[in-house]
mmCIF file of C-alpha atoms and ligand atoms in Angstrom:
data_model
loop_
_atom_site.group_PDB
_atom_site.id
_atom_site.type_symbol
_atom_site.label_atom_id
_atom_site.label_comp_id
_atom_site.label_asym_id
_atom_site.label_seq_id
_atom_site.Cartn_x
_atom_site.Cartn_y
_atom_site.Cartn_z
ATOM 1 C CA UNK Q 17 66.727 137.042 71.486
ATOM 2 C CA UNK Q 18 64.070 134.743 69.761
ATOM 3 C CA UNK Q 19 60.729 133.921 71.472
ATOM 4 C CA UNK Q 20 61.823 130.509 72.511
ATOM 5 C CA UNK Q 21 64.901 131.937 74.428
ATOM 6 C CA UNK Q 22 62.581 134.562 75.968
ATOM 7 C CA UNK Q 23 60.175 131.956 77.265
ATOM 8 C CA UNK Q 24 63.150 129.994 78.777
ATOM 9 C CA UNK Q 25 64.566 133.095 80.451
ATOM 10 C CA UNK Q 26 61.120 133.859 81.688
ATOM 11 C CA UNK Q 27 60.733 130.268 83.255
ATOM 12 C CA UNK Q 28 64.122 130.760 84.898
ATOM 13 C CA UNK Q 29 62.977 134.080 86.399
ATOM 14 C CA UNK Q 30 59.760 132.410 87.777
ATOM 15 C CA UNK Q 31 61.900 129.860 89.536
ATOM 16 C CA UNK Q 32 64.300 132.373 90.749
ATOM 17 C CA UNK Q 33 61.875 135.088 91.668
ATOM 18 C CA UNK Q 34 58.843 133.055 92.943
ATOM 19 C CA UNK Q 35 59.745 129.624 93.965
ATOM 20 C CA UNK Q 36 63.289 128.709 94.619
ATOM 21 C CA UNK Q 37 65.587 131.707 94.945
ATOM 22 C CA UNK Q 38 68.185 130.035 97.215
ATOM 23 C CA UNK Q 39 68.543 127.272 94.642
ATOM 24 C CA UNK Q 40 69.971 129.640 92.094
ATOM 25 C CA UNK Q 41 71.932 131.827 94.656
ATOM 26 C CA UNK Q 42 69.320 134.678 94.426
ATOM 27 C CA UNK Q 43 68.247 136.738 97.401
ATOM 28 C CA UNK Q 44 64.785 138.384 97.688
ATOM 29 C CA UNK Q 45 63.967 141.087 100.192
ATOM 30 C CA UNK Q 46 60.778 141.006 102.028
ATOM 31 C CA UNK Q 47 59.050 142.817 99.082
ATOM 32 C CA UNK Q 48 60.085 140.096 96.534
ATOM 33 C CA UNK Q 49 62.741 142.288 95.135
ATOM 34 C CA UNK Q 50 66.032 140.979 93.790
ATOM 35 C CA UNK Q 51 68.998 143.120 92.688
ATOM 36 C CA UNK Q 52 69.209 142.853 88.756
ATOM 37 C CA UNK Q 53 73.093 142.482 88.620
ATOM 38 C CA UNK Q 54 72.750 139.408 90.911
ATOM 39 C CA UNK Q 55 69.713 138.077 88.892
ATOM 40 C CA UNK Q 56 71.780 138.343 85.730
ATOM 41 C CA UNK Q 57 74.720 136.603 87.354
ATOM 42 C CA UNK Q 58 72.472 133.834 88.551
ATOM 43 C CA UNK Q 59 70.872 133.668 85.104
ATOM 44 C CA UNK Q 60 74.261 133.276 83.490
ATOM 45 C CA UNK Q 61 75.592 130.693 86.008
ATOM 46 C CA UNK Q 62 72.371 128.695 85.023
ATOM 47 C CA UNK Q 63 73.083 128.954 81.266
ATOM 48 C CA UNK Q 64 71.129 131.973 80.426
ATOM 49 C CA UNK Q 65 73.649 134.712 79.916
ATOM 50 C CA UNK Q 66 71.465 137.851 79.050
ATOM 51 C CA UNK Q 67 72.244 141.473 79.123
ATOM 52 C CA UNK Q 68 70.148 144.133 80.892
ATOM 53 C CA UNK Q 69 68.514 145.026 77.494
ATOM 54 C CA UNK Q 70 67.399 141.467 76.996
ATOM 55 C CA UNK Q 71 66.118 141.215 80.567
ATOM 56 C CA UNK Q 72 64.048 144.338 79.780
ATOM 57 C CA UNK Q 73 62.795 142.561 76.489
ATOM 58 C CA UNK Q 74 61.707 139.446 78.584
ATOM 59 C CA UNK Q 75 59.825 141.546 81.091
ATOM 60 C CA UNK Q 76 58.137 143.721 78.492
ATOM 61 C CA UNK Q 77 57.186 140.874 76.166
ATOM 62 C CA UNK Q 78 55.926 138.554 78.929
ATOM 63 C CA UNK Q 79 52.434 137.371 77.945
ATOM 64 C CA UNK Q 80 51.084 137.818 81.441
ATOM 65 C CA UNK Q 81 53.325 140.628 82.617
ATOM 66 C CA UNK Q 82 54.644 138.400 85.342
ATOM 67 C CA UNK Q 83 57.658 140.566 86.338
ATOM 68 C CA UNK Q 84 58.249 144.210 87.095
ATOM 69 C CA UNK Q 85 61.647 146.101 86.983
ATOM 70 C CA UNK Q 86 62.107 149.120 89.415
ATOM 71 C CA UNK Q 87 62.241 152.451 87.644
ATOM 72 C CA UNK Q 88 65.954 152.677 87.999
ATOM 73 C CA UNK Q 89 66.261 149.114 86.578
ATOM 74 C CA UNK Q 90 68.210 148.067 89.769
ATOM 75 C CA UNK Q 91 65.676 145.521 90.985
ATOM 76 C CA UNK Q 92 63.246 143.103 89.703
ATOM 77 C CA UNK Q 93 60.379 141.095 91.049
ATOM 78 C CA UNK Q 94 57.473 138.696 90.337
ATOM 79 C CA UNK Q 95 54.097 140.674 90.435
ATOM 80 C CA UNK Q 96 52.413 137.491 91.713
ATOM 81 C CA UNK Q 97 52.282 133.647 91.788
ATOM 82 C CA UNK Q 98 55.037 133.099 94.556
ATOM 83 C CA UNK Q 99 55.266 130.195 96.626
ATOM 84 C CA UNK Q 100 58.057 131.768 98.847
ATOM 85 C CA UNK Q 101 56.694 134.122 101.517
ATOM 86 C CA UNK Q 102 56.866 137.749 100.451
ATOM 87 C CA UNK Q 103 54.883 140.735 101.187
ATOM 88 C CA UNK Q 104 54.149 142.551 98.011
ATOM 89 C CA UNK Q 105 52.332 145.230 99.449
ATOM 90 C CA UNK Q 106 49.093 144.511 97.405
ATOM 91 C CA UNK Q 107 46.356 147.053 97.834
ATOM 92 C CA UNK Q 108 42.974 145.472 98.892
ATOM 93 C CA UNK Q 109 40.282 146.293 96.422
ATOM 94 C CA UNK Q 110 36.652 145.645 95.734
ATOM 95 C CA UNK Q 111 36.165 142.972 93.227
ATOM 96 C CA UNK Q 112 33.458 142.782 90.583
ATOM 97 C CA UNK Q 113 30.303 140.786 91.497
ATOM 98 C CA UNK Q 114 31.686 137.570 89.852
ATOM 99 C CA UNK Q 115 35.248 136.488 89.256
ATOM 100 C CA UNK Q 116 36.287 133.295 87.378
ATOM 101 C CA UNK Q 117 38.457 130.375 88.319
ATOM 102 C CA UNK Q 118 39.723 127.852 85.662
ATOM 103 C CA UNK Q 119 40.151 124.286 86.868
ATOM 104 C CA UNK Q 120 39.620 120.833 85.589
ATOM 105 C CA UNK Q 121 37.011 118.170 86.307
ATOM 106 C CA UNK Q 122 39.134 115.909 88.348
ATOM 107 C CA UNK Q 123 39.465 118.469 91.194
ATOM 108 C CA UNK Q 124 35.745 119.306 91.241
ATOM 109 C CA UNK Q 125 34.877 116.745 94.044
ATOM 110 C CA UNK Q 126 37.591 118.148 96.369
ATOM 111 C CA UNK Q 127 36.832 121.644 95.496
ATOM 112 C CA UNK Q 128 33.053 121.114 96.363
ATOM 113 C CA UNK Q 129 33.981 119.896 99.780
ATOM 114 C CA UNK Q 130 37.074 122.086 100.475
ATOM 115 C CA UNK Q 131 36.445 125.141 98.374
ATOM 116 C CA UNK Q 132 39.385 126.756 96.413
ATOM 117 C CA UNK Q 133 42.757 126.335 98.311
ATOM 118 C CA UNK Q 134 45.865 128.266 97.466
ATOM 119 C CA UNK Q 135 47.926 125.192 97.631
ATOM 120 C CA UNK Q 136 51.592 125.935 96.973
ATOM 121 C CA UNK Q 137 50.957 129.519 96.085
ATOM 122 C CA UNK Q 138 50.243 132.461 98.590
ATOM 123 C CA UNK Q 139 46.778 133.024 97.157
ATOM 124 C CA UNK Q 140 44.077 131.668 95.145
ATOM 125 C CA UNK Q 141 44.094 133.156 91.837
ATOM 126 C CA UNK Q 142 40.897 134.532 90.177
ATOM 127 C CA UNK Q 143 40.254 136.396 86.974
ATOM 128 C CA UNK Q 144 37.847 139.113 85.895
ATOM 129 C CA UNK Q 145 37.910 137.629 82.362
ATOM 130 C CA UNK Q 146 36.398 134.207 81.462
ATOM 131 C CA UNK Q 147 38.862 133.603 78.652
ATOM 132 C CA UNK Q 148 41.810 134.045 81.185
ATOM 133 C CA UNK Q 149 40.320 131.643 83.621
ATOM 134 C CA UNK Q 150 39.804 129.215 80.796
ATOM 135 C CA UNK Q 151 43.378 129.416 79.711
ATOM 136 C CA UNK Q 152 44.506 128.752 83.222
ATOM 137 C CA UNK Q 153 42.313 125.700 83.538
ATOM 138 C CA UNK Q 154 43.487 124.460 79.996
ATOM 139 C CA UNK Q 155 47.074 124.011 81.370
ATOM 140 C CA UNK Q 156 45.765 120.810 83.145
ATOM 141 C CA UNK Q 157 43.200 119.480 80.561
ATOM 142 C CA UNK Q 158 39.767 120.405 79.354
ATOM 143 C CA UNK Q 159 39.079 123.540 81.385
ATOM 144 C CA UNK Q 160 35.999 123.756 83.735
ATOM 145 C CA UNK Q 161 35.022 127.283 84.578
ATOM 146 C CA UNK Q 162 33.840 128.146 88.156
ATOM 147 C CA UNK Q 163 32.154 131.355 89.195
ATOM 148 C CA UNK Q 164 33.185 133.070 92.312
ATOM 149 C CA UNK Q 165 30.675 135.451 94.074
ATOM 150 C CA UNK Q 166 33.500 137.732 94.904
ATOM 151 C CA UNK Q 167 31.525 140.842 95.866
ATOM 152 C CA UNK Q 168 29.424 138.826 98.322
ATOM 153 C CA UNK Q 169 32.604 137.456 99.854
ATOM 154 C CA UNK Q 170 34.067 140.958 100.027
ATOM 155 C CA UNK Q 171 30.895 142.232 101.842
ATOM 156 C CA UNK Q 172 31.260 139.215 104.189
ATOM 157 C CA UNK Q 173 34.761 140.498 105.183
ATOM 158 C CA UNK Q 174 37.017 138.559 102.999
ATOM 159 C CA UNK Q 175 39.915 140.668 101.586
ATOM 160 C CA UNK Q 176 40.676 140.849 97.702
ATOM 161 C CA UNK Q 177 43.881 142.097 96.307
ATOM 162 C CA UNK Q 178 44.579 143.039 92.648
ATOM 163 C CA UNK Q 179 48.123 142.259 91.497
ATOM 164 C CA UNK Q 180 50.015 144.597 89.212
ATOM 165 C CA UNK Q 181 49.360 142.286 86.357
ATOM 166 C CA UNK Q 182 45.664 142.073 87.072
ATOM 167 C CA UNK Q 183 45.182 138.739 88.798
ATOM 168 C CA UNK Q 184 42.775 138.820 91.592
ATOM 169 C CA UNK Q 185 44.062 137.325 94.769
ATOM 170 C CA UNK Q 186 42.401 136.047 97.915
ATOM 171 C CA UNK Q 187 43.148 133.655 100.824
ATOM 172 C CA UNK Q 188 40.627 130.911 100.256
ATOM 173 C CA UNK Q 189 37.192 130.486 98.556
ATOM 174 C CA UNK Q 190 34.649 128.377 100.656
ATOM 175 C CA UNK Q 191 32.336 126.193 98.547
ATOM 176 C CA UNK Q 192 29.239 128.514 99.403
ATOM 177 C CA UNK Q 193 30.687 131.182 97.159
ATOM 178 C CA UNK Q 194 31.409 128.995 94.234
ATOM 179 C CA UNK Q 195 28.985 128.463 91.500
ATOM 180 C CA UNK Q 196 29.609 125.234 89.706
ATOM 181 C CA UNK Q 197 28.655 124.553 86.122
ATOM 182 C CA UNK Q 198 25.101 123.431 85.535
ATOM 183 C CA UNK Q 199 23.802 124.685 88.854
HETATM 184 C C1 HQG O 210 43.181 123.529 92.024
HETATM 185 C C2 HQG O 210 49.592 130.571 86.377
HETATM 186 C C3 HQG O 210 41.597 120.311 94.561
HETATM 187 C C4 HQG O 210 42.899 124.764 91.268
HETATM 188 C C5 HQG O 210 48.038 130.660 85.755
HETATM 189 C C6 HQG O 210 44.201 124.755 90.385
HETATM 190 C C7 HQG O 210 47.476 131.461 87.095
HETATM 191 C C8 HQG O 210 42.120 122.398 94.030
HETATM 192 C C9 HQG O 210 45.183 123.897 91.099
HETATM 193 C C10 HQG O 210 48.139 131.220 88.245
HETATM 194 C C11 HQG O 210 41.476 122.888 95.141
HETATM 195 C C12 HQG O 210 46.288 124.840 91.699
HETATM 196 C C13 HQG O 210 47.439 130.243 89.097
HETATM 197 C C14 HQG O 210 40.888 121.876 96.040
HETATM 198 C C15 HQG O 210 42.188 124.497 94.068
HETATM 199 N N1 HQG O 210 41.033 120.638 95.753
HETATM 200 N N2 HQG O 210 42.097 121.041 93.659
HETATM 201 N N3 HQG O 210 40.347 122.175 97.228
HETATM 202 N N4 HQG O 210 41.541 124.251 95.263
HETATM 203 N N5 HQG O 210 42.498 123.545 93.340
HETATM 204 O O1 HQG O 210 48.855 126.719 89.487
HETATM 205 O O2 HQG O 210 44.869 128.918 89.833
HETATM 206 O O3 HQG O 210 52.047 131.005 84.562
HETATM 207 O O4 HQG O 210 48.659 126.790 91.998
HETATM 208 O O5 HQG O 210 41.782 124.767 90.484
HETATM 209 O O6 HQG O 210 48.010 131.200 84.584
HETATM 210 O O7 HQG O 210 45.814 127.042 88.349
HETATM 211 O O8 HQG O 210 52.453 130.972 87.047
HETATM 212 O O9 HQG O 210 46.903 127.659 90.629
HETATM 213 O O10 HQG O 210 43.865 123.816 89.109
HETATM 214 O O11 HQG O 210 47.388 132.752 86.706
HETATM 215 O O12 HQG O 210 52.064 133.168 85.949
HETATM 216 O O13 HQG O 210 44.487 123.265 92.185
HETATM 217 O O14 HQG O 210 49.352 130.409 87.787
HETATM 218 O O15 HQG O 210 50.172 131.775 86.035
HETATM 219 O O16 HQG O 210 47.113 125.227 90.714
HETATM 220 O O17 HQG O 210 47.025 129.179 88.589
HETATM 221 P P1 HQG O 210 47.935 126.676 90.690
HETATM 222 P P2 HQG O 210 45.949 128.148 89.199
HETATM 223 P P3 HQG O 210 51.849 131.614 85.857
#
């Protein structure tokens, strides 16, 4: 399978495992897991006929390790980024003092008043690395990097979770914990 097909299959998996499982005839359990045979069938119905080996290749090569296969290869789920309600059983963790969020200038006015909101997703996504946050912001234009005083938030009682693929997740970030550029 070439890189381009891998990316297409990965996009299908995001759709099927994070956002609209019902639309492709896929069922997720409460932990976000779907049966691999039914995901392969759904993929084939939607024009992505791939073998189990190819699915493993997509999971292994995914740039952000978005998906995880169970050890017996019977089930698959997305590690984060869901808009459907799932309980992934994230373990709460203590974040570093500062985490980063990449966004774009046009959102800053609203972020200054409302803070960071999770929007369609289940959490606000934060990163320990500036470069990662910059890439996230870049999807929407010239990236603007925000710092989040995560450890202070945590000390004030806000829960943080680290996803399997290294993304820090939290419910919401109020403006007082955000350091805006040039401040
Ligand atoms: C912005 C991708 C206005 C926020 C990425 C972002 C990441 C506000 C957008 C992961 C706001 C939401 C998550 C407010 C937040 N007013 N705008 N109050 N609060 N925003 O995609 O963090 O490819 O839901 O800054 O790489 O960009 O899906 O979140 O610009 O890891 O695996 O609203 O998604 O990963 O956008 O990205 P998103 P995100 P995947």
